[in-house]
Amino acid sequence: MAFTEKELEELRRFDALIDASPMTYKDYIISDFIEDILFPELEKQRAEAHRRYQRRKDQAKAYAQAYQAAHREEVAARKKAWYQANRERILASQKERRKARRETA
C-alpha cells in the first residue's frame, strides 16, 4: 500500500512534531508498553538476558563467598601485610580526611 504525497507530508509533519517535543517519563512508559505489545519476542529476549545476567551475578557472588570462607586466614594475612606496608600512607590519609571534615563542619 503506497501513501499519497499528501499523506507522506502529513506523516513527516507529525514526525517532526514528535521529534521536537521532549519525552517525559510517562511517554517512555507508554512507549515501552506499546513496544511490548507490538514486539513480544523482544520482551522475551530481554527477560532471558536479564535471567542470564542474574544467574551469572549469583554464581560470582557464591564463588566469592566460598573463596572467602575457604581462604579466610590467607586473606586476613594478605590484608594485614598490605596494611602494615601502607600504614603511614593510610594514617596520613585518615588524618587529612578528619581535618577536612572538621573544617567543613
PDB file of N, CA and C in Angstrom, residues 30-93:
ATOM      1  N   ILE A  30       4.722   4.615  28.321  1.00  0.00           N
ATOM      2  CA  ILE A  30       3.752   4.304  27.264  1.00  0.00           C
ATOM      3  C   ILE A  30       4.459   3.668  26.074  1.00  0.00           C
ATOM      4  N   SER A  31       5.606   4.205  25.705  1.00  0.00           N
ATOM      5  CA  SER A  31       6.368   3.666  24.588  1.00  0.00           C
ATOM      6  C   SER A  31       6.796   2.225  24.852  1.00  0.00           C
ATOM      7  N   ASP A  32       7.261   1.941  26.056  1.00  0.00           N
ATOM      8  CA  ASP A  32       7.637   0.567  26.410  1.00  0.00           C
ATOM      9  C   ASP A  32       6.437  -0.360  26.361  1.00  0.00           C
ATOM     10  N   PHE A  33       5.288   0.113  26.836  1.00  0.00           N
ATOM     11  CA  PHE A  33       4.076  -0.703  26.826  1.00  0.00           C
ATOM     12  C   PHE A  33       3.672  -1.040  25.394  1.00  0.00           C
ATOM     13  N   ILE A  34       3.688  -0.048  24.520  1.00  0.00           N
ATOM     14  CA  ILE A  34       3.328  -0.277  23.115  1.00  0.00           C
ATOM     15  C   ILE A  34       4.331  -1.215  22.462  1.00  0.00           C
ATOM     16  N   GLU A  35       5.616  -1.022  22.764  1.00  0.00           N
ATOM     17  CA  GLU A  35       6.650  -1.893  22.200  1.00  0.00           C
ATOM     18  C   GLU A  35       6.464  -3.336  22.665  1.00  0.00           C
ATOM     19  N   ASP A  36       6.091  -3.531  23.930  1.00  0.00           N
ATOM     20  CA  ASP A  36       5.854  -4.877  24.445  1.00  0.00           C
ATOM     21  C   ASP A  36       4.688  -5.545  23.731  1.00  0.00           C
ATOM     22  N   ILE A  37       3.663  -4.762  23.408  1.00  0.00           N
ATOM     23  CA  ILE A  37       2.507  -5.328  22.707  1.00  0.00           C
ATOM     24  C   ILE A  37       2.854  -5.657  21.255  1.00  0.00           C
ATOM     25  N   LEU A  38       3.560  -4.743  20.601  1.00  0.00           N
ATOM     26  CA  LEU A  38       3.870  -4.933  19.184  1.00  0.00           C
ATOM     27  C   LEU A  38       4.967  -5.963  18.944  1.00  0.00           C
ATOM     28  N   PHE A  39       5.941  -6.052  19.872  1.00  0.00           N
ATOM     29  CA  PHE A  39       7.094  -6.942  19.681  1.00  0.00           C
ATOM     30  C   PHE A  39       7.307  -7.817  20.912  1.00  0.00           C
ATOM     31  N   PRO A  40       6.437  -8.813  21.133  1.00  0.00           N
ATOM     32  CA  PRO A  40       6.579  -9.646  22.332  1.00  0.00           C
ATOM     33  C   PRO A  40       7.877 -10.456  22.351  1.00  0.00           C
ATOM     34  N   GLU A  41       8.440 -10.757  21.177  1.00  0.00           N
ATOM     35  CA  GLU A  41       9.688 -11.522  21.146  1.00  0.00           C
ATOM     36  C   GLU A  41      10.846 -10.724  21.738  1.00  0.00           C
ATOM     37  N   LEU A  42      10.824  -9.381  21.585  1.00  0.00           N
ATOM     38  CA  LEU A  42      11.863  -8.557  22.194  1.00  0.00           C
ATOM     39  C   LEU A  42      11.786  -8.612  23.715  1.00  0.00           C
ATOM     40  N   GLU A  43      10.564  -8.615  24.234  1.00  0.00           N
ATOM     41  CA  GLU A  43      10.395  -8.709  25.688  1.00  0.00           C
ATOM     42  C   GLU A  43      10.917 -10.047  26.199  1.00  0.00           C
ATOM     43  N   LYS A  44      10.667 -11.106  25.454  1.00  0.00           N
ATOM     44  CA  LYS A  44      11.182 -12.431  25.845  1.00  0.00           C
ATOM     45  C   LYS A  44      12.701 -12.440  25.830  1.00  0.00           C
ATOM     46  N   GLN A  45      13.309 -11.813  24.814  1.00  0.00           N
ATOM     47  CA  GLN A  45      14.764 -11.752  24.732  1.00  0.00           C
ATOM     48  C   GLN A  45      15.343 -10.957  25.893  1.00  0.00           C
ATOM     49  N   ARG A  46      14.700  -9.837  26.230  1.00  0.00           N
ATOM     50  CA  ARG A  46      15.176  -9.029  27.361  1.00  0.00           C
ATOM     51  C   ARG A  46      15.070  -9.795  28.669  1.00  0.00           C
ATOM     52  N   ALA A  47      13.945 -10.501  28.849  1.00  0.00           N
ATOM     53  CA  ALA A  47      13.754 -11.265  30.075  1.00  0.00           C
ATOM     54  C   ALA A  47      14.795 -12.372  30.187  1.00  0.00           C
ATOM     55  N   GLU A  48      15.078 -13.050  29.086  1.00  0.00           N
ATOM     56  CA  GLU A  48      16.084 -14.113  29.103  1.00  0.00           C
ATOM     57  C   GLU A  48      17.479 -13.537  29.375  1.00  0.00           C
ATOM     58  N   ALA A  49      17.797 -12.407  28.773  1.00  0.00           N
ATOM     59  CA  ALA A  49      19.092 -11.762  29.015  1.00  0.00           C
ATOM     60  C   ALA A  49      19.209 -11.363  30.485  1.00  0.00           C
ATOM     61  N   HIS A  50      18.128 -10.863  31.061  1.00  0.00           N
ATOM     62  CA  HIS A  50      18.153 -10.481  32.475  1.00  0.00           C
ATOM     63  C   HIS A  50      18.335 -11.710  33.363  1.00  0.00           C
ATOM     64  N   ARG A  51      17.672 -12.818  33.011  1.00  0.00           N
ATOM     65  CA  ARG A  51      17.853 -14.059  33.787  1.00  0.00           C
ATOM     66  C   ARG A  51      19.297 -14.550  33.715  1.00  0.00           C
ATOM     67  N   ARG A  52      19.903 -14.491  32.509  1.00  0.00           N
ATOM     68  CA  ARG A  52      21.305 -14.904  32.373  1.00  0.00           C
ATOM     69  C   ARG A  52      22.215 -14.014  33.205  1.00  0.00           C
ATOM     70  N   TYR A  53      21.977 -12.700  33.144  1.00  0.00           N
ATOM     71  CA  TYR A  53      22.774 -11.749  33.931  1.00  0.00           C
ATOM     72  C   TYR A  53      22.650 -12.051  35.416  1.00  0.00           C
ATOM     73  N   GLN A  54      21.425 -12.266  35.888  1.00  0.00           N
ATOM     74  CA  GLN A  54      21.193 -12.527  37.310  1.00  0.00           C
ATOM     75  C   GLN A  54      21.849 -13.839  37.733  1.00  0.00           C
ATOM     76  N   ARG A  55      21.770 -14.859  36.863  1.00  0.00           N
ATOM     77  CA  ARG A  55      22.382 -16.154  37.175  1.00  0.00           C
ATOM     78  C   ARG A  55      23.904 -16.013  37.289  1.00  0.00           C
ATOM     79  N   ARG A  56      24.535 -15.297  36.341  1.00  0.00           N
ATOM     80  CA  ARG A  56      25.990 -15.090  36.404  1.00  0.00           C
ATOM     81  C   ARG A  56      26.376 -14.276  37.635  1.00  0.00           C
ATOM     82  N   LYS A  57      25.576 -13.287  37.974  1.00  0.00           N
ATOM     83  CA  LYS A  57      25.842 -12.467  39.153  1.00  0.00           C
ATOM     84  C   LYS A  57      25.763 -13.312  40.420  1.00  0.00           C
ATOM     85  N   ASP A  58      24.739 -14.168  40.516  1.00  0.00           N
ATOM     86  CA  ASP A  58      24.594 -15.043  41.681  1.00  0.00           C
ATOM     87  C   ASP A  58      25.737 -16.056  41.771  1.00  0.00           C
ATOM     88  N   GLN A  59      26.166 -16.576  40.608  1.00  0.00           N
ATOM     89  CA  GLN A  59      27.286 -17.519  40.607  1.00  0.00           C
ATOM     90  C   GLN A  59      28.570 -16.840  41.070  1.00  0.00           C
ATOM     91  N   ALA A  60      28.812 -15.624  40.612  1.00  0.00           N
ATOM     92  CA  ALA A  60      30.019 -14.897  41.022  1.00  0.00           C
ATOM     93  C   ALA A  60      29.989 -14.611  42.522  1.00  0.00           C
ATOM     94  N   LYS A  61      28.820 -14.254  43.027  1.00  0.00           N
ATOM     95  CA  LYS A  61      28.682 -13.974  44.455  1.00  0.00           C
ATOM     96  C   LYS A  61      28.934 -15.238  45.273  1.00  0.00           C
ATOM     97  N   ALA A  62      28.369 -16.360  44.838  1.00  0.00           N
ATOM     98  CA  ALA A  62      28.566 -17.624  45.550  1.00  0.00           C
ATOM     99  C   ALA A  62      30.033 -18.037  45.521  1.00  0.00           C
ATOM    100  N   TYR A  63      30.698 -17.834  44.372  1.00  0.00           N
ATOM    101  CA  TYR A  63      32.116 -18.178  44.268  1.00  0.00           C
ATOM    102  C   TYR A  63      32.943 -17.326  45.223  1.00  0.00           C
ATOM    103  N   ALA A  64      32.662 -16.021  45.250  1.00  0.00           N
ATOM    104  CA  ALA A  64      33.419 -15.125  46.123  1.00  0.00           C
ATOM    105  C   ALA A  64      33.219 -15.489  47.589  1.00  0.00           C
ATOM    106  N   GLN A  65      31.996 -15.815  47.968  1.00  0.00           N
ATOM    107  CA  GLN A  65      31.729 -16.196  49.351  1.00  0.00           C
ATOM    108  C   GLN A  65      32.427 -17.502  49.709  1.00  0.00           C
ATOM    109  N   ALA A  66      32.399 -18.474  48.793  1.00  0.00           N
ATOM    110  CA  ALA A  66      33.061 -19.750  49.050  1.00  0.00           C
ATOM    111  C   ALA A  66      34.569 -19.562  49.164  1.00  0.00           C
ATOM    112  N   TYR A  67      35.144 -18.718  48.293  1.00  0.00           N
ATOM    113  CA  TYR A  67      36.572 -18.461  48.343  1.00  0.00           C
ATOM    114  C   TYR A  67      36.947 -17.804  49.662  1.00  0.00           C
ATOM    115  N   GLN A  68      36.169 -16.798  50.074  1.00  0.00           N
ATOM    116  CA  GLN A  68      36.449 -16.114  51.340  1.00  0.00           C
ATOM    117  C   GLN A  68      36.383 -17.090  52.508  1.00  0.00           C
ATOM    118  N   ALA A  69      35.392 -17.984  52.498  1.00  0.00           N
ATOM    119  CA  ALA A  69      35.250 -18.942  53.589  1.00  0.00           C
ATOM    120  C   ALA A  69      36.401 -19.944  53.595  1.00  0.00           C
ATOM    121  N   ALA A  70      36.823 -20.398  52.422  1.00  0.00           N
ATOM    122  CA  ALA A  70      37.870 -21.414  52.332  1.00  0.00           C
ATOM    123  C   ALA A  70      39.259 -20.836  52.597  1.00  0.00           C
ATOM    124  N   HIS A  71      39.457 -19.560  52.336  1.00  0.00           N
ATOM    125  CA  HIS A  71      40.778 -18.950  52.462  1.00  0.00           C
ATOM    126  C   HIS A  71      40.780 -17.800  53.463  1.00  0.00           C
ATOM    127  N   ARG A  72      39.988 -17.909  54.491  1.00  0.00           N
ATOM    128  CA  ARG A  72      39.816 -16.823  55.462  1.00  0.00           C
ATOM    129  C   ARG A  72      41.147 -16.367  56.064  1.00  0.00           C
ATOM    130  N   GLU A  73      41.965 -17.302  56.514  1.00  0.00           N
ATOM    131  CA  GLU A  73      43.232 -16.944  57.151  1.00  0.00           C
ATOM    132  C   GLU A  73      44.204 -16.331  56.141  1.00  0.00           C
ATOM    133  N   GLU A  74      44.246 -16.902  54.943  1.00  0.00           N
ATOM    134  CA  GLU A  74      45.144 -16.398  53.911  1.00  0.00           C
ATOM    135  C   GLU A  74      44.773 -14.960  53.524  1.00  0.00           C
ATOM    136  N   VAL A  75      43.463 -14.702  53.363  1.00  0.00           N
ATOM    137  CA  VAL A  75      43.003 -13.362  53.003  1.00  0.00           C
ATOM    138  C   VAL A  75      43.314 -12.385  54.134  1.00  0.00           C
ATOM    139  N   ALA A  76      43.087 -12.806  55.372  1.00  0.00           N
ATOM    140  CA  ALA A  76      43.363 -11.941  56.517  1.00  0.00           C
ATOM    141  C   ALA A  76      44.850 -11.613  56.593  1.00  0.00           C
ATOM    142  N   ALA A  77      45.711 -12.602  56.340  1.00  0.00           N
ATOM    143  CA  ALA A  77      47.158 -12.369  56.371  1.00  0.00           C
ATOM    144  C   ALA A  77      47.576 -11.402  55.258  1.00  0.00           C
ATOM    145  N   ARG A  78      46.993 -11.562  54.082  1.00  0.00           N
ATOM    146  CA  ARG A  78      47.316 -10.678  52.964  1.00  0.00           C
ATOM    147  C   ARG A  78      46.886  -9.240  53.272  1.00  0.00           C
ATOM    148  N   LYS A  79      45.690  -9.076  53.849  1.00  0.00           N
ATOM    149  CA  LYS A  79      45.203  -7.740  54.206  1.00  0.00           C
ATOM    150  C   LYS A  79      46.086  -7.105  55.279  1.00  0.00           C
ATOM    151  N   LYS A  80      46.489  -7.912  56.259  1.00  0.00           N
ATOM    152  CA  LYS A  80      47.332  -7.393  57.330  1.00  0.00           C
ATOM    153  C   LYS A  80      48.686  -6.960  56.785  1.00  0.00           C
ATOM    154  N   ALA A  81      49.257  -7.750  55.891  1.00  0.00           N
ATOM    155  CA  ALA A  81      50.550  -7.410  55.302  1.00  0.00           C
ATOM    156  C   ALA A  81      50.450  -6.124  54.479  1.00  0.00           C
ATOM    157  N   TRP A  82      49.363  -5.984  53.723  1.00  0.00           N
ATOM    158  CA  TRP A  82      49.181  -4.771  52.931  1.00  0.00           C
ATOM    159  C   TRP A  82      49.031  -3.562  53.855  1.00  0.00           C
ATOM    160  N   TYR A  83      48.249  -3.706  54.916  1.00  0.00           N
ATOM    161  CA  TYR A  83      48.048  -2.595  55.842  1.00  0.00           C
ATOM    162  C   TYR A  83      49.375  -2.188  56.477  1.00  0.00           C
ATOM    163  N   GLN A  84      50.171  -3.163  56.895  1.00  0.00           N
ATOM    164  CA  GLN A  84      51.457  -2.852  57.515  1.00  0.00           C
ATOM    165  C   GLN A  84      52.392  -2.152  56.525  1.00  0.00           C
ATOM    166  N   ALA A  85      52.352  -2.572  55.257  1.00  0.00           N
ATOM    167  CA  ALA A  85      53.220  -1.969  54.250  1.00  0.00           C
ATOM    168  C   ALA A  85      52.784  -0.542  53.916  1.00  0.00           C
ATOM    169  N   ASN A  86      51.500  -0.251  54.070  1.00  0.00           N
ATOM    170  CA  ASN A  86      50.966   1.059  53.690  1.00  0.00           C
ATOM    171  C   ASN A  86      50.465   1.853  54.886  1.00  0.00           C
ATOM    172  N   ARG A  87      50.932   1.513  56.071  1.00  0.00           N
ATOM    173  CA  ARG A  87      50.417   2.095  57.310  1.00  0.00           C
ATOM    174  C   ARG A  87      50.580   3.617  57.359  1.00  0.00           C
ATOM    175  N   GLU A  88      51.743   4.104  57.018  1.00  0.00           N
ATOM    176  CA  GLU A  88      51.981   5.545  57.097  1.00  0.00           C
ATOM    177  C   GLU A  88      51.074   6.304  56.130  1.00  0.00           C
ATOM    178  N   ARG A  89      50.954   5.789  54.924  1.00  0.00           N
ATOM    179  CA  ARG A  89      50.105   6.444  53.926  1.00  0.00           C
ATOM    180  C   ARG A  89      48.643   6.453  54.373  1.00  0.00           C
ATOM    181  N   ILE A  90      48.175   5.342  54.944  1.00  0.00           N
ATOM    182  CA  ILE A  90      46.790   5.241  55.415  1.00  0.00           C
ATOM    183  C   ILE A  90      46.545   6.212  56.563  1.00  0.00           C
ATOM    184  N   LEU A  91      47.471   6.249  57.523  1.00  0.00           N
ATOM    185  CA  LEU A  91      47.300   7.152  58.660  1.00  0.00           C
ATOM    186  C   LEU A  91      47.291   8.611  58.214  1.00  0.00           C
ATOM    187  N   ALA A  92      48.161   8.960  57.254  1.00  0.00           N
ATOM    188  CA  ALA A  92      48.190  10.336  56.745  1.00  0.00           C
ATOM    189  C   ALA A  92      46.882  10.670  56.034  1.00  0.00           C
ATOM    190  N   SER A  93      46.389   9.728  55.288  1.00  0.00           N
ATOM    191  CA  SER A  93      45.131   9.949  54.572  1.00  0.00           C
ATOM    192  C   SER A  93      43.971  10.126  55.552  1.00  0.00           C
TER     193      SER A  93
END
